[in-house]
Coordinates of C-alpha atoms in Angstrom, one line a residue:
M1 CA 349.8 50.3 32.9
T2 CA 352.7 50.6 35.3
K3 CA 352.4 50.8 39.1
D4 CA 353.1 54.5 39.0
E5 CA 350.4 55.0 36.4
L6 CA 348.0 53.1 38.5
V7 CA 348.7 55.2 41.5
T8 CA 348.3 58.4 39.4
R9 CA 344.9 57.2 38.2
L10 CA 343.8 56.4 41.7
R11 CA 344.1 60.1 42.5
D12 CA 341.8 61.1 39.8
I13 CA 338.3 59.7 39.4
E14 CA 337.5 61.5 36.1
W15 CA 339.0 58.7 33.9
D16 CA 336.3 57.3 31.7
D17 CA 338.3 54.2 30.9
F18 CA 339.0 53.2 34.5
E19 CA 336.8 51.4 37.1
V20 CA 337.8 50.3 40.6
K21 CA 336.0 47.6 42.7
A22 CA 336.6 46.3 46.2
A23 CA 336.3 42.5 45.4
K24 CA 338.0 41.1 48.5
S25 CA 337.5 37.4 47.7
D26 CA 334.7 37.2 45.0
L27 CA 334.0 39.0 41.8
P28 CA 331.4 41.7 42.3
K29 CA 328.1 41.1 40.4
N30 CA 328.2 44.5 38.6
I31 CA 331.7 43.8 37.1
W32 CA 330.0 42.3 34.0
E33 CA 328.2 45.6 33.4
T34 CA 331.6 47.3 33.2
V35 CA 333.0 44.5 30.9
S36 CA 330.0 45.1 28.6
A37 CA 330.5 48.9 28.7
F38 CA 334.2 48.9 28.0
S39 CA 333.7 46.3 25.2
N40 CA 331.1 48.4 23.5
C41 CA 333.1 51.6 23.8
S42 CA 336.8 52.3 23.6
G43 CA 338.0 49.7 26.1
G44 CA 339.2 50.3 29.7
W45 CA 340.7 49.1 32.9
I46 CA 339.0 47.2 35.7
V47 CA 341.0 47.3 39.0
L48 CA 340.1 44.9 41.8
G49 CA 341.2 45.5 45.4
V50 CA 340.5 49.2 45.6
K51 CA 337.6 50.7 47.4
Q52 CA 336.2 54.1 46.4
T53 CA 334.4 56.3 48.8
G54 CA 333.3 59.6 47.3
R55 CA 336.4 61.2 45.8
S56 CA 338.9 59.1 47.9
F57 CA 340.3 55.6 47.3
E58 CA 341.5 53.0 49.7
V59 CA 343.7 50.1 48.7
S60 CA 342.0 47.1 50.3
G61 CA 343.7 44.4 48.3
V62 CA 342.4 41.0 47.2
N63 CA 342.8 37.7 49.2
N64 CA 342.9 35.0 46.5
I65 CA 344.3 36.6 43.3
E66 CA 344.5 33.3 41.4
K67 CA 340.9 32.4 42.1
L68 CA 339.6 35.8 41.0
E69 CA 341.6 35.7 37.8
Q70 CA 340.4 32.2 36.9
D71 CA 336.8 33.1 37.7
F72 CA 337.0 36.2 35.6
F73 CA 338.5 34.5 32.5
G74 CA 336.3 31.5 32.9
T75 CA 333.2 33.8 32.6
L76 CA 334.7 35.6 29.6
R77 CA 335.1 32.3 27.8
S78 CA 331.8 30.9 28.9
K79 CA 328.4 31.5 27.3
K80 CA 327.5 34.3 29.7
F81 CA 328.3 36.8 27.0
N82 CA 327.0 36.7 23.5
V83 CA 330.5 36.7 22.0
P84 CA 333.9 35.4 23.4
L85 CA 335.8 38.2 25.1
F86 CA 339.5 38.7 25.8
A87 CA 341.3 40.6 28.5
S88 CA 344.9 41.2 29.7
P89 CA 345.6 40.6 33.4
Y90 CA 348.0 42.7 35.5
R91 CA 349.1 42.2 39.2
Y92 CA 350.4 45.0 41.5
E93 CA 351.6 45.2 45.1
I94 CA 350.8 48.5 46.8
D95 CA 351.5 49.0 50.5
G96 CA 351.9 45.2 50.9
K97 CA 348.5 44.5 49.4
S98 CA 347.7 42.6 46.1
I99 CA 345.8 44.3 43.4
L100 CA 344.4 42.6 40.3
A101 CA 343.7 44.6 37.1
F102 CA 342.3 43.6 33.7
Y103 CA 342.4 45.6 30.5
I104 CA 339.2 45.1 28.5
P105 CA 339.7 46.0 24.8
S106 CA 337.0 47.4 22.6
S107 CA 335.3 44.4 20.9
E108 CA 335.2 44.1 17.2
V109 CA 331.7 42.6 17.4
K110 CA 329.1 44.8 19.0
P111 CA 326.8 45.0 20.9
V112 CA 328.4 43.0 23.7
Y113 CA 325.9 41.9 26.4
F114 CA 325.4 39.2 29.0
G115 CA 322.3 37.1 29.4
A116 CA 320.0 39.1 27.2
L117 CA 320.3 42.0 24.7
E118 CA 318.8 44.4 27.3
N119 CA 322.0 43.8 29.4
T120 CA 324.0 45.9 27.0
F121 CA 326.0 48.7 28.7
I122 CA 328.0 51.7 27.5
R123 CA 330.4 53.9 29.2
M124 CA 329.1 57.4 30.0
G125 CA 331.7 59.6 31.8
S126 CA 333.1 57.6 34.7
G127 CA 330.1 55.2 35.0
D128 CA 328.2 52.4 33.3
Q129 CA 324.8 53.1 31.8
R130 CA 322.4 50.6 30.2
A131 CA 322.3 51.2 26.5
T132 CA 319.0 52.5 24.9
Q133 CA 317.4 50.6 22.1
Q134 CA 318.5 53.3 19.7
E135 CA 322.1 52.9 20.9
I136 CA 321.9 49.2 20.5
M137 CA 320.6 49.6 17.0
S138 CA 323.4 52.0 16.2
M139 CA 326.0 49.4 17.3
V140 CA 324.4 46.7 15.1
R141 CA 324.5 49.0 12.1
D142 CA 328.1 50.0 12.8
Q143 CA 329.2 46.4 12.2
S144 CA 328.9 47.3 8.5
F145 CA 331.0 50.5 8.9
G146 CA 332.7 51.2 5.6
I147 CA 331.1 48.2 3.9
Q148 CA 327.4 48.8 3.4
S149 CA 327.6 51.6 0.7
Q150 CA 329.9 49.3 -1.4
K151 CA 327.4 46.4 -1.4
S152 CA 325.5 45.8 -4.6
I153 CA 321.7 46.0 -4.8
P154 CA 320.3 43.0 -6.6
N155 CA 318.2 43.5 -9.8
T156 CA 319.1 47.1 -10.2
N157 CA 320.8 49.1 -13.1
I158 CA 321.6 52.6 -14.1
D159 CA 318.1 53.2 -15.4
M160 CA 317.2 53.7 -11.8
L161 CA 319.6 56.7 -11.6
N162 CA 318.4 60.3 -12.1
R163 CA 320.0 60.9 -15.6
D164 CA 320.0 64.7 -15.1
A165 CA 321.9 64.3 -11.8
L166 CA 324.3 61.8 -13.5
T167 CA 325.0 64.2 -16.3
D168 CA 325.6 67.1 -13.9
F169 CA 327.9 64.9 -11.8
R170 CA 329.9 63.8 -14.8
G171 CA 330.3 67.4 -15.9
E172 CA 331.8 68.3 -12.6
V173 CA 334.1 65.3 -12.6
R174 CA 335.2 66.1 -16.2
H175 CA 335.9 69.7 -15.2
W176 CA 338.3 68.7 -12.4
G177 CA 340.0 66.0 -14.4
L178 CA 340.7 63.4 -11.7
V179 CA 339.6 60.4 -13.9
Q180 CA 340.3 61.7 -17.4
H181 CA 340.4 58.1 -18.8
L182 CA 336.6 58.0 -18.1
D183 CA 335.7 61.3 -19.7
S184 CA 334.6 59.9 -23.0
V185 CA 333.2 56.5 -22.0
S186 CA 329.5 55.6 -21.9
D187 CA 327.5 56.1 -18.7
E188 CA 327.5 52.4 -18.1
E189 CA 331.4 52.2 -18.1
F190 CA 331.7 55.5 -16.2
C191 CA 329.5 54.2 -13.4
K192 CA 331.4 50.9 -13.2
G193 CA 334.7 52.9 -13.1
V194 CA 333.8 55.1 -10.1
G195 CA 331.8 52.6 -8.1
I196 CA 328.3 53.8 -8.8
T197 CA 327.7 50.3 -10.1
D198 CA 329.5 47.0 -9.6
H199 CA 331.2 45.3 -12.5
S200 CA 328.0 43.5 -13.5
G201 CA 326.1 46.8 -13.8
Q202 CA 324.1 46.5 -10.5
L203 CA 323.9 49.7 -8.5
T204 CA 325.8 49.9 -5.2
Y205 CA 324.0 51.4 -2.2
G206 CA 326.4 54.3 -2.4
G207 CA 325.6 54.9 -6.0
M208 CA 321.9 54.8 -5.3
I209 CA 322.1 57.2 -2.4
M210 CA 324.3 59.6 -4.4
L211 CA 322.4 59.7 -7.8
G212 CA 319.3 57.5 -7.5
K213 CA 315.9 58.4 -8.9
S214 CA 312.7 58.5 -6.9
P215 CA 311.0 56.2 -6.0
Y216 CA 314.0 53.8 -6.2
T217 CA 316.1 55.7 -3.7
F218 CA 313.4 55.5 -1.1
N219 CA 312.4 51.9 -1.9
F220 CA 315.9 50.7 -1.3
I221 CA 317.0 53.2 1.4
P222 CA 313.7 54.2 3.1
T223 CA 315.5 56.2 5.8
F224 CA 317.3 58.4 3.2
C225 CA 317.1 62.1 4.0
A226 CA 319.4 65.2 3.7
D227 CA 317.9 67.9 5.9
Y228 CA 318.9 71.5 5.9
V229 CA 317.0 74.2 8.0
E230 CA 317.6 77.9 8.5
I231 CA 316.2 78.9 11.9
P232 CA 315.8 82.5 13.1
G233 CA 317.2 83.0 16.6
T234 CA 319.8 81.1 18.5
G235 CA 318.0 78.2 20.1
L236 CA 316.1 75.0 19.2
E237 CA 313.0 76.4 20.8
A238 CA 312.6 78.6 17.8
M239 CA 312.4 75.6 15.4
T240 CA 308.7 74.6 15.6
N241 CA 307.1 75.9 12.4
N242 CA 309.4 78.9 12.6
Y243 CA 312.1 78.3 10.1
V244 CA 312.8 80.7 7.2
Y245 CA 314.0 78.0 4.8
R246 CA 313.9 74.2 4.7
I247 CA 315.3 72.2 1.8
P248 CA 312.6 70.5 -0.2
E249 CA 312.8 66.7 -0.4
Q250 CA 315.5 65.6 -2.8
Q251 CA 315.9 62.4 -4.8
N252 CA 319.5 61.9 -4.0
L253 CA 322.6 63.3 -2.2
W254 CA 324.0 64.9 -5.3
E255 CA 321.0 67.1 -5.8
A256 CA 320.7 67.8 -2.1
S257 CA 324.4 68.9 -2.0
R258 CA 323.9 71.3 -4.9
V259 CA 321.0 73.1 -3.1
I260 CA 322.8 73.1 0.3
L261 CA 326.0 74.5 -1.1
R262 CA 324.2 77.4 -2.7
R263 CA 322.7 78.2 0.7
L264 CA 326.0 77.9 2.6
R265 CA 327.6 80.2 0.0
T266 CA 325.4 83.1 1.3
L267 CA 326.5 82.6 4.9
V268 CA 330.2 83.3 4.5
N269 CA 332.5 86.1 3.3
T270 CA 334.3 85.7 0.0
P271 CA 336.3 89.0 -0.3
M272 CA 338.0 89.9 -3.5
I273 CA 341.7 89.4 -3.3
G274 CA 342.8 90.4 -6.8
I275 CA 342.4 90.3 -10.5
N276 CA 343.5 87.4 -12.7
D277 CA 345.3 87.6 -16.1
R278 CA 341.9 87.6 -17.8
G279 CA 340.7 90.6 -16.0
Q280 CA 338.3 88.6 -13.7
S281 CA 338.1 89.3 -10.0
V282 CA 339.5 86.6 -7.7
E283 CA 337.7 85.9 -4.5
D284 CA 338.9 84.2 -1.3
F285 CA 336.7 81.1 -0.8
S286 CA 338.5 79.9 2.4
E287 CA 335.5 80.0 4.6
Y288 CA 333.2 78.5 2.0
D289 CA 335.7 75.7 1.3
I290 CA 335.6 74.7 5.0
L291 CA 331.8 74.5 5.1
R292 CA 331.8 72.6 1.8
E293 CA 334.2 70.1 3.3
A294 CA 332.0 69.8 6.4
M295 CA 329.0 69.1 4.3
A296 CA 330.7 66.5 2.2
N297 CA 332.2 64.8 5.2
Q298 CA 328.8 64.8 6.9
M299 CA 327.2 63.0 3.9
A300 CA 330.1 60.6 3.5
H301 CA 330.1 59.6 7.1
A302 CA 326.4 59.6 7.9
D303 CA 324.5 56.5 8.8
H304 CA 322.1 56.6 5.9
F305 CA 320.4 53.4 7.1
S306 CA 319.5 54.9 10.5
P307 CA 316.0 56.2 11.2
R308 CA 317.7 59.2 12.7
R309 CA 318.4 62.0 10.2
S310 CA 321.5 63.9 9.2
C311 CA 320.7 67.6 9.4
I312 CA 322.3 71.0 9.0
H313 CA 320.9 73.7 11.3
V314 CA 321.7 77.3 10.5
F315 CA 321.0 79.7 13.4
D316 CA 321.7 83.4 13.6
D317 CA 325.0 82.7 15.4
R318 CA 326.2 79.3 14.3
I319 CA 325.9 76.4 11.8
E320 CA 325.5 72.8 13.2
F321 CA 326.3 69.7 11.2
I322 CA 324.6 66.8 13.0
N323 CA 325.1 63.2 12.0
P324 CA 323.7 59.9 13.4
G325 CA 326.3 57.2 14.0
G326 CA 329.5 57.5 16.1
M327 CA 333.0 57.7 14.9
P328 CA 335.1 54.5 14.5
M329 CA 338.0 55.9 16.5
S330 CA 338.7 58.8 18.9
L331 CA 339.2 62.4 17.5
D332 CA 342.8 62.6 18.4
V333 CA 343.6 59.3 16.6
M334 CA 341.8 60.4 13.5
E335 CA 343.4 63.8 13.4
N336 CA 346.9 62.4 13.7
T337 CA 346.6 59.6 11.2
F338 CA 346.7 59.6 7.4
E339 CA 344.4 56.6 7.2
S340 CA 340.9 57.2 5.9
Q341 CA 337.9 55.1 7.1
P342 CA 334.7 56.8 5.9
R343 CA 331.5 55.1 6.8
N344 CA 330.5 55.3 3.1
P345 CA 333.6 54.9 0.9
V346 CA 331.7 55.1 -2.4
I347 CA 330.1 58.4 -1.4
A348 CA 333.4 59.8 -0.1
K349 CA 335.1 58.9 -3.4
L350 CA 332.3 60.5 -5.6
F351 CA 332.5 63.8 -3.7
R352 CA 336.2 63.8 -4.1
L353 CA 336.1 63.2 -7.8
A354 CA 333.6 66.2 -8.1
H355 CA 336.0 68.3 -6.0
I356 CA 333.3 68.8 -3.4
S357 CA 335.7 67.3 -0.9
E358 CA 339.3 67.8 -1.3
N359 CA 340.5 65.4 1.3
L360 CA 340.1 61.7 1.6
G361 CA 338.8 60.8 5.0
Y362 CA 337.7 63.1 7.7
G363 CA 339.4 66.4 6.8
L364 CA 339.5 67.3 10.5
R365 CA 342.6 69.5 10.0
K366 CA 340.8 71.5 7.4
L367 CA 337.6 71.9 9.5
K368 CA 339.7 73.1 12.4
R369 CA 341.2 76.0 10.3
W370 CA 337.8 77.8 10.7
K371 CA 339.1 79.6 13.8
E372 CA 342.4 80.5 12.1
I373 CA 340.7 81.9 9.1
T374 CA 337.6 83.6 10.7
G375 CA 338.6 84.3 14.3
R376 CA 335.5 82.4 15.4
S377 CA 335.3 79.1 17.2
M378 CA 334.6 75.6 15.9
H379 CA 334.1 72.5 18.0
I380 CA 333.1 68.9 17.7
E381 CA 330.9 66.9 20.1
T382 CA 330.8 63.1 19.8
S383 CA 328.8 60.3 21.5
I384 CA 328.3 56.6 20.8
N385 CA 325.6 57.3 18.2
S386 CA 326.0 60.9 17.0
V387 CA 328.5 63.6 15.9
K388 CA 327.9 67.3 15.9
V389 CA 330.3 69.9 14.3
T390 CA 329.5 73.5 15.1
F391 CA 330.9 76.6 13.4
D392 CA 330.3 79.9 15.1
L393 CA 329.2 82.7 12.7
R394 CA 329.5 85.6 15.1
V395 CA 332.5 87.0 16.9
R396 CA 331.8 86.7 20.6
E397 CA 332.4 89.7 22.9
S398 CA 335.2 87.9 24.6
E399 CA 336.9 87.4 21.3
I400 CA 336.5 91.0 20.0
A401 CA 339.9 92.5 19.5
V402 CA 339.7 96.2 20.6
N403 CA 341.5 98.5 18.2
A404 CA 342.5 95.5 16.1
P405 CA 343.2 96.3 12.4
V406 CA 340.4 95.4 10.1
N407 CA 340.8 93.7 6.8
V408 CA 339.4 96.4 4.6
P409 CA 337.4 95.2 1.6
V410 CA 337.9 96.7 -1.8
N411 CA 336.3 100.1 -2.2
V412 CA 334.7 99.9 1.3
P413 CA 337.2 101.7 3.6
V414 CA 335.6 101.2 7.0
N415 CA 337.8 101.7 10.1
V416 CA 336.1 100.8 13.4
P417 CA 337.6 99.7 16.7
V418 CA 336.2 96.2 16.6
K419 CA 336.8 93.2 14.3
L420 CA 334.0 92.8 11.9
T421 CA 333.3 90.4 9.1
D422 CA 333.6 91.5 5.5
T423 CA 329.8 91.5 5.1
Q424 CA 329.3 93.5 8.3
E425 CA 331.9 96.1 7.1
K426 CA 330.1 96.5 3.8
V427 CA 326.7 96.8 5.5
L428 CA 328.0 99.4 7.9
Y429 CA 329.4 101.4 5.0
L430 CA 326.0 101.3 3.3
I431 CA 324.2 102.4 6.5
K432 CA 326.6 105.3 7.1
N433 CA 325.9 106.6 3.6
D434 CA 322.2 105.9 3.6
P435 CA 320.6 105.7 7.1
S436 CA 317.2 104.9 5.6
I437 CA 318.5 101.9 3.7
T438 CA 316.3 98.7 4.0
H439 CA 317.4 95.1 4.3
S440 CA 316.0 94.5 0.8
K441 CA 318.2 97.3 -0.6
I442 CA 321.3 96.0 1.3
S443 CA 320.8 92.5 -0.1
Q444 CA 320.5 94.0 -3.7
E445 CA 323.6 96.2 -3.2
L446 CA 325.8 93.4 -1.9
S447 CA 324.3 90.4 -3.9
I448 CA 323.4 88.6 -0.7
N449 CA 320.0 87.2 0.5
E450 CA 317.9 89.3 2.9
K451 CA 318.4 86.9 5.8
T452 CA 322.2 87.4 5.6
A453 CA 321.6 91.2 5.6
K454 CA 319.4 90.9 8.7
R455 CA 322.1 88.8 10.4
A456 CA 324.7 91.4 9.7
T457 CA 322.6 94.3 11.1
K458 CA 321.7 92.3 14.1
A459 CA 325.3 91.6 14.9
L460 CA 326.1 95.4 14.5
R461 CA 323.3 96.2 16.9
E462 CA 324.5 93.7 19.5
L463 CA 328.0 95.3 19.2
N464 CA 326.3 98.7 19.9
I465 CA 327.7 100.1 16.7
I466 CA 324.2 100.9 15.2
K467 CA 320.7 101.2 16.5
R468 CA 317.3 101.6 14.9
T469 CA 314.8 104.4 15.4
G470 CA 311.3 104.2 14.1
S471 CA 309.6 101.4 12.3
D472 CA 311.2 98.8 10.1
K473 CA 309.7 100.4 6.9
T474 CA 310.1 104.2 7.7
G475 CA 312.7 104.3 10.4
L476 CA 316.4 105.2 10.3
W477 CA 319.7 103.6 11.3
V478 CA 321.8 105.6 13.7
L479 CA 325.5 105.1 14.4
A480 CA 326.7 105.2 18.0
D481 CA 328.5 108.4 18.9
E482 CA 332.0 106.9 18.9
Y483 CA 331.4 105.5 15.3
Q484 CA 330.1 108.8 13.8
G485 CA 333.5 109.5 12.3
I486 CA 334.3 106.2 10.8
Q487 CA 335.9 106.2 7.3

């Protein structure tokens, strides 16, 4: 950090990797909380000789820079901390006053604490916070990031796999032809070749999670769970005993992924874009492919050994993919690197071989195409022990393009002055031609589930395009005046 960069930072207290302390002649006692916090997170700067009052800073300087530096490094090398720590010192002169700064890198061994485990701190915003027990457990588990799923489970073999799931998985792998040399080998050789077992035939943790048979999966990974819930409404307050679908308990990730993908398929548009040379219709699966990638990435990067569950929440207006366990690097670094560091390399590889995930690693670029393809937002929230990826299902009013051209689906020539999804256009067409049509009939006509039909009519009502008169069974749909003449 140069002197100019230091001055710039002093003018902005929002830096989460920057902490100033007065420290005239002695090290402040709370400096070790900041050392712990930076070591447990992404690293940061501690600057001595600057006093902060509210949103203003005063350069007070330090008196004995050599003593402060020796005391600081002496403590880092002592037994005060549970592991030896390192830092880089920097000296500055501002307005004739000496300033001492240290850069604390993120530690390769976590958690970092002083005295006792309870003195573990993390960085939250621009301050230090004592880590919770759950956050400490997450740091301990993260020491095995990228390793645990590759470890072998003693005294196991492929008889502990669900053979139906293995057969189904091999069929998918054979279809996509990414490991053709394994197409005709025995199950034992296939499992060794793709990492389901080690070379001695013992199952890896990744292989057990992916294709294991109950009760073995739960015996060796008691925290295993793949949760998927469809919730009416838009808030978590609607969740208590009020979901319309929840995935039954599955024996392994492969079976869970097959069920979840069938559910996700009903939530997105797959418009027909042409006819192939065999006379078959060709659909655009761009939206579905992104959700499929999100699911595969969630499962490949989940902390399956955490008591916290991975889950997918489907609300009326959005889909949330929630994972326990933080990311090993910042989002901007992951997005701009070709390197892949999944938490569970075996699971990531198996999904890729079955063409569930097309990208090695995080596939962030593909997930971020959601807005480009759908016109709806997508965002990622991260913390030290969780990641949440959200895909909006509904076009917000601020995003509605008035008089924007509509992508007209085949044989459904709807022209309205707002941007609708393919499903909404088809539903609107059916309502115009049959005002008494029911959600059940809509689902039959469009080959979608009734929940998707209800979501579409709810969106049309919120856009003031349609309204309902009478009861749900005997009432009628009515188009708003300005939409009576749609074609």
